[in-house]
Coordinates of C-alpha atoms in Angstrom, one line a residue:
X1 CA -3.1 28.1 -11.3
X2 CA 0.3 26.6 -10.2
X3 CA 0.4 22.5 -9.7
X4 CA 1.2 21.3 -6.1
X5 CA 4.0 18.6 -6.0
X6 CA 3.2 15.5 -8.3
X7 CA 4.8 12.3 -5.6
X8 CA 4.8 8.7 -6.1
X9 CA 4.7 6.8 -3.0
X10 CA 5.8 3.7 -3.0
X11 CA 8.5 2.6 -5.7
X12 CA 11.6 0.0 -5.3
X13 CA 14.7 0.2 -6.1
X14 CA 17.7 -2.1 -6.2
X15 CA 17.8 -6.0 -8.0
X16 CA 15.9 -9.2 -6.5
X17 CA 15.0 -12.2 -8.1
X18 CA 13.1 -11.3 -11.5
X19 CA 13.0 -7.2 -11.2
X20 CA 15.4 -4.8 -10.8
X21 CA 15.3 -0.7 -10.8
X22 CA 18.4 1.9 -10.5
X23 CA 17.4 5.2 -9.0
X24 CA 18.5 6.4 -12.5
X25 CA 15.7 4.6 -14.8
X26 CA 13.2 5.5 -11.8
X27 CA 14.1 9.6 -12.6
X28 CA 13.7 8.8 -16.2
X29 CA 10.4 7.3 -15.7
X30 CA 9.2 10.3 -13.6
X31 CA 10.7 12.8 -16.4
X32 CA 8.5 10.7 -18.9
X33 CA 5.1 10.7 -16.8
X34 CA 5.5 14.4 -15.5
X35 CA 6.4 13.2 -11.8
X36 CA 8.0 16.1 -9.6
X37 CA 9.0 12.8 -6.7
X38 CA 9.3 9.0 -5.8
X39 CA 9.8 7.3 -2.3
X40 CA 11.7 4.8 -2.9
X41 CA 12.0 1.4 -0.9
X42 CA 14.2 -1.5 -0.9
X43 CA 13.3 -4.9 -2.2
X44 CA 12.3 -7.0 1.0
X45 CA 13.4 -10.3 -0.1
X46 CA 15.7 -11.7 0.8
X47 CA 18.7 -9.6 2.2
X48 CA 17.5 -6.2 3.0
X49 CA 19.5 -3.6 1.1
X50 CA 18.9 0.0 2.9
X51 CA 22.0 1.3 1.5
X52 CA 21.2 1.7 -2.1
X53 CA 18.3 3.4 -1.1
X54 CA 20.7 5.8 1.2
X55 CA 23.4 5.8 -2.3
X56 CA 20.8 6.5 -4.8
X57 CA 18.4 9.2 -2.4
X58 CA 21.9 11.0 -2.3
X59 CA 22.1 10.7 -6.5
X60 CA 19.2 12.5 -7.1
X61 CA 18.5 14.4 -4.0
X62 CA 15.6 16.5 -5.2
X63 CA 13.8 13.5 -7.0
X64 CA 14.0 10.7 -4.4
X65 CA 12.7 10.3 -1.2
X66 CA 14.1 7.3 0.9
X67 CA 12.6 4.6 2.9
X68 CA 14.3 2.3 5.2
X69 CA 12.6 -1.4 5.4
X70 CA 13.1 -4.0 7.8
X71 CA 12.2 -7.3 9.1
X72 CA 11.0 -7.0 12.7
X73 CA 11.7 -10.9 13.6
X74 CA 15.3 -9.2 13.4
X75 CA 14.4 -7.7 17.1
X76 CA 16.7 -4.9 18.5
X77 CA 18.9 -5.1 15.0
X78 CA 15.6 -3.7 13.2
X79 CA 15.8 -0.8 15.8
X80 CA 19.2 -0.4 15.2
X81 CA 18.9 -0.3 11.8
X82 CA 16.0 1.9 11.4
X83 CA 18.0 4.8 13.8
X84 CA 20.6 4.4 12.1
X85 CA 19.1 5.1 8.7
X86 CA 17.2 7.6 10.0
X87 CA 19.4 9.8 12.3
X88 CA 22.5 9.5 10.0
X89 CA 20.6 9.2 6.8
X90 CA 17.4 11.4 7.0
X91 CA 15.7 8.3 6.2
X92 CA 11.7 9.6 6.4
X93 CA 9.8 6.3 6.8
X94 CA 9.9 2.8 7.1
X95 CA 8.3 -0.1 5.1
X96 CA 7.0 -3.4 6.6
X97 CA 5.8 -6.3 4.5
X98 CA 3.8 -8.9 6.9
X99 CA 3.3 -11.3 4.9
X100 CA 6.7 -12.3 2.8
X101 CA 8.2 -11.4 6.6
X102 CA 5.6 -14.0 8.4
X103 CA 3.8 -11.7 10.6
X104 CA 0.7 -9.9 11.5
X105 CA 1.1 -6.1 11.4
X106 CA -0.9 -6.2 14.5
X107 CA 1.2 -8.7 16.4
X108 CA 1.8 -6.3 19.4
X109 CA 4.9 -8.1 20.9
X110 CA 6.8 -8.1 17.7
X111 CA 5.3 -5.1 15.7
X112 CA 5.3 -2.3 18.8
X113 CA 9.4 -1.6 19.0
X114 CA 8.7 -0.6 14.9
X115 CA 6.0 1.7 16.1
X116 CA 7.2 3.1 18.6
X117 CA 10.5 3.7 16.8
X118 CA 8.8 5.0 14.5
X119 CA 6.9 7.7 16.5
X120 CA 10.2 8.7 18.5
X121 CA 11.5 9.1 15.6
X122 CA 8.7 10.6 13.6
X123 CA 8.6 9.1 10.9
X124 CA 5.9 7.2 8.2
X125 CA 5.4 3.4 8.3
X126 CA 4.0 2.2 5.0
X127 CA 3.1 -2.1 5.2
X128 CA 1.7 -3.8 2.3
X129 CA -1.6 -3.9 2.8
X130 CA -3.6 -6.3 0.3
X131 CA -6.2 -9.1 1.2
X132 CA -3.8 -11.3 2.8
X133 CA -4.3 -13.5 5.6
X134 CA -1.7 -11.7 7.9
X135 CA -2.4 -8.2 6.7
X136 CA -6.6 -7.8 7.0
X137 CA -7.5 -3.9 7.5
X138 CA -8.5 -4.9 10.8
X139 CA -4.2 -5.3 11.8
X140 CA -3.9 -1.9 10.3
X141 CA -6.9 -0.3 12.2
X142 CA -5.1 -2.1 15.3
X143 CA -2.1 -0.4 14.9
X144 CA -3.5 2.9 13.6
X145 CA -5.2 2.5 16.9
X146 CA -2.7 2.3 19.9
X147 CA -0.1 4.3 17.4
X148 CA -2.2 7.5 16.8
X149 CA 1.0 9.6 16.9
X150 CA 2.2 7.2 14.0
X151 CA 1.4 8.1 10.2
X152 CA 0.3 4.5 8.6
X153 CA 0.3 4.0 4.6
X154 CA -1.5 0.8 3.6
X155 CA 0.1 -0.2 0.3
X156 CA -2.9 -1.4 -1.7
X157 CA -5.9 -0.5 0.5
X158 CA -7.2 -3.8 1.0
X159 CA -7.5 -4.8 -2.7
X160 CA -8.8 -7.7 -4.4
X161 CA -11.3 -8.7 -1.7
X162 CA -11.5 -6.5 1.2
X163 CA -11.5 -3.2 0.0
X164 CA -14.6 -1.7 1.6
X165 CA -13.2 -3.1 5.2
X166 CA -10.0 -0.8 4.2
X167 CA -11.8 2.2 3.7
X168 CA -13.5 2.2 6.3
X169 CA -10.6 1.2 8.4
X170 CA -9.2 4.5 7.1
X171 CA -11.7 7.0 7.9
X172 CA -12.1 5.6 10.9
X173 CA -8.4 6.7 11.8
X174 CA -7.2 9.7 11.3
X175 CA -3.7 8.3 10.3
X176 CA -4.5 5.7 8.6
X177 CA -4.1 6.5 4.9
X178 CA -5.0 4.0 1.9
X179 CA -1.8 4.0 -0.9
X180 CA -3.6 3.0 -4.5
X181 CA -0.9 1.5 -5.6
X182 CA -2.0 -1.5 -7.8
X183 CA -5.5 -1.1 -7.4
X184 CA -7.7 -0.6 -9.9
X185 CA -9.5 2.9 -11.1
X186 CA -12.8 1.9 -9.9
X187 CA -11.6 1.1 -6.3
X188 CA -9.5 4.2 -6.2
X189 CA -12.4 6.5 -7.1
X190 CA -14.3 4.7 -4.1
X191 CA -11.7 5.3 -1.7
X192 CA -11.4 9.2 -2.7
X193 CA -15.5 8.9 -2.3
X194 CA -16.1 7.6 0.4
X195 CA -13.0 8.1 2.7
X196 CA -11.9 11.6 1.1
X197 CA -9.0 12.4 -1.4
X198 CA -7.2 13.7 2.1
X199 CA -7.2 10.3 2.8
X200 CA -5.3 8.7 -0.1
X201 CA -2.1 8.7 -1.6
X202 CA -1.1 7.7 -4.7
X203 CA 1.9 4.9 -5.4
X204 CA 3.1 2.9 -8.4
X205 CA 5.0 -0.1 -7.2
X206 CA 7.4 0.3 -9.9
X207 CA 9.0 -1.4 -11.4
X208 CA 5.7 -3.9 -11.3
X209 CA 3.7 -1.7 -13.8
X210 CA 3.7 0.1 -16.8
X211 CA 4.4 3.7 -15.2
X212 CA 3.1 5.7 -17.2
X213 CA -0.4 4.2 -17.3
X214 CA -0.1 4.8 -13.4
X215 CA 0.0 8.1 -13.3
X216 CA -2.5 8.9 -16.1
X217 CA -5.5 7.0 -14.8
X218 CA -5.3 8.9 -11.5
X219 CA -7.0 11.7 -13.9
X220 CA -10.0 9.4 -13.8
X221 CA -10.6 9.4 -9.3
X222 CA -11.2 12.5 -8.4
X223 CA -14.0 14.6 -8.8
X224 CA -12.3 18.1 -8.6
X225 CA -8.2 19.4 -9.6
X226 CA -8.4 19.8 -6.0
X227 CA -9.0 16.5 -4.6
X228 CA -6.7 15.2 -7.6
X229 CA -3.8 17.5 -6.4
X230 CA -4.2 15.8 -2.8
X231 CA -4.4 12.2 -3.9
X232 CA -1.0 12.7 -6.7
X233 CA 1.1 14.2 -4.6
X234 CA -0.9 17.0 -2.1
X235 CA -1.0 14.0 0.7
X236 CA 2.8 13.4 0.9
X237 CA 4.1 16.0 0.2
X238 CA 2.0 17.4 3.5
X239 CA 2.9 14.3 5.7
X240 CA 6.3 13.9 4.9
X241 CA 6.8 18.1 5.1
X242 CA 8.7 18.5 1.6
X243 CA 7.9 21.8 -0.1
X244 CA 8.2 22.7 -3.8

C-alpha cells in the first residue's frame, strides 16, 4: 500500500532572538523523521523576512513550501508584499499573528484586505490561534464565515483553554481547519474524532519542538490508517494541490 505525502504544515525559518533554523537544518529533520515536505514561514517578531523563505524554498524546491507573513498594520504595504510573494515567487499562503502584532483576527477594517487578497490570489491563510485574548476561535469563525472561499488554518487549535470551541467552529465552517502545532495528543485525537480527520492538519512549529516526537505522536491520534494519512499530509496536499 503506497503512503500519501507526509507534509508538516508549520515551520519557521530564519533568525530571531532565542530561535534560529535554516532550510538545510529543517530538511535534515524531515529526513530523520521520514517526512516528505514542510511549509516554511518567517519568524514574525520584529522585521519580517520573507526573502529568506523564498531563498530556502528555491534551494529545496521538492521539500519546502513557502508561505509569506505580513503585519496588517502595514496596510497597503502588506497587500503589496502578499502580491509580490505570491505572484513573483509562487508562495502558497499567508501567515498572520494577531497576538504578537496587536489586533483581533476578526477586525474587518484591518484584516479584510488580507483575506480579500488571499481570496483573489487563491492562497491559504494560516494564523496563530491559541486561547489568547485576541485570538479566540470566535475570531476564526467570523473570518471563515465572511470569506468562505478562503481556506483558514487555526494554528494551535485553540489550545490551552478553547479546544472544544475550536473543534465546534471548525465543524461548522467547511473552510476552517485545525493545525495541531504544539497541541497535546489528547486534544488532537479529540479534534480528529469530533471534527473529522479531513479537518485536521499536522504541524510542528519547529524549531520550537522535538521534531521526531512531534511526528511520532501523530500515530496515536487517528483510529484508521486512512484518517492518519489525511492528518499528516493528505489534507495539506489536497488544499495546496501538491502531488507526489
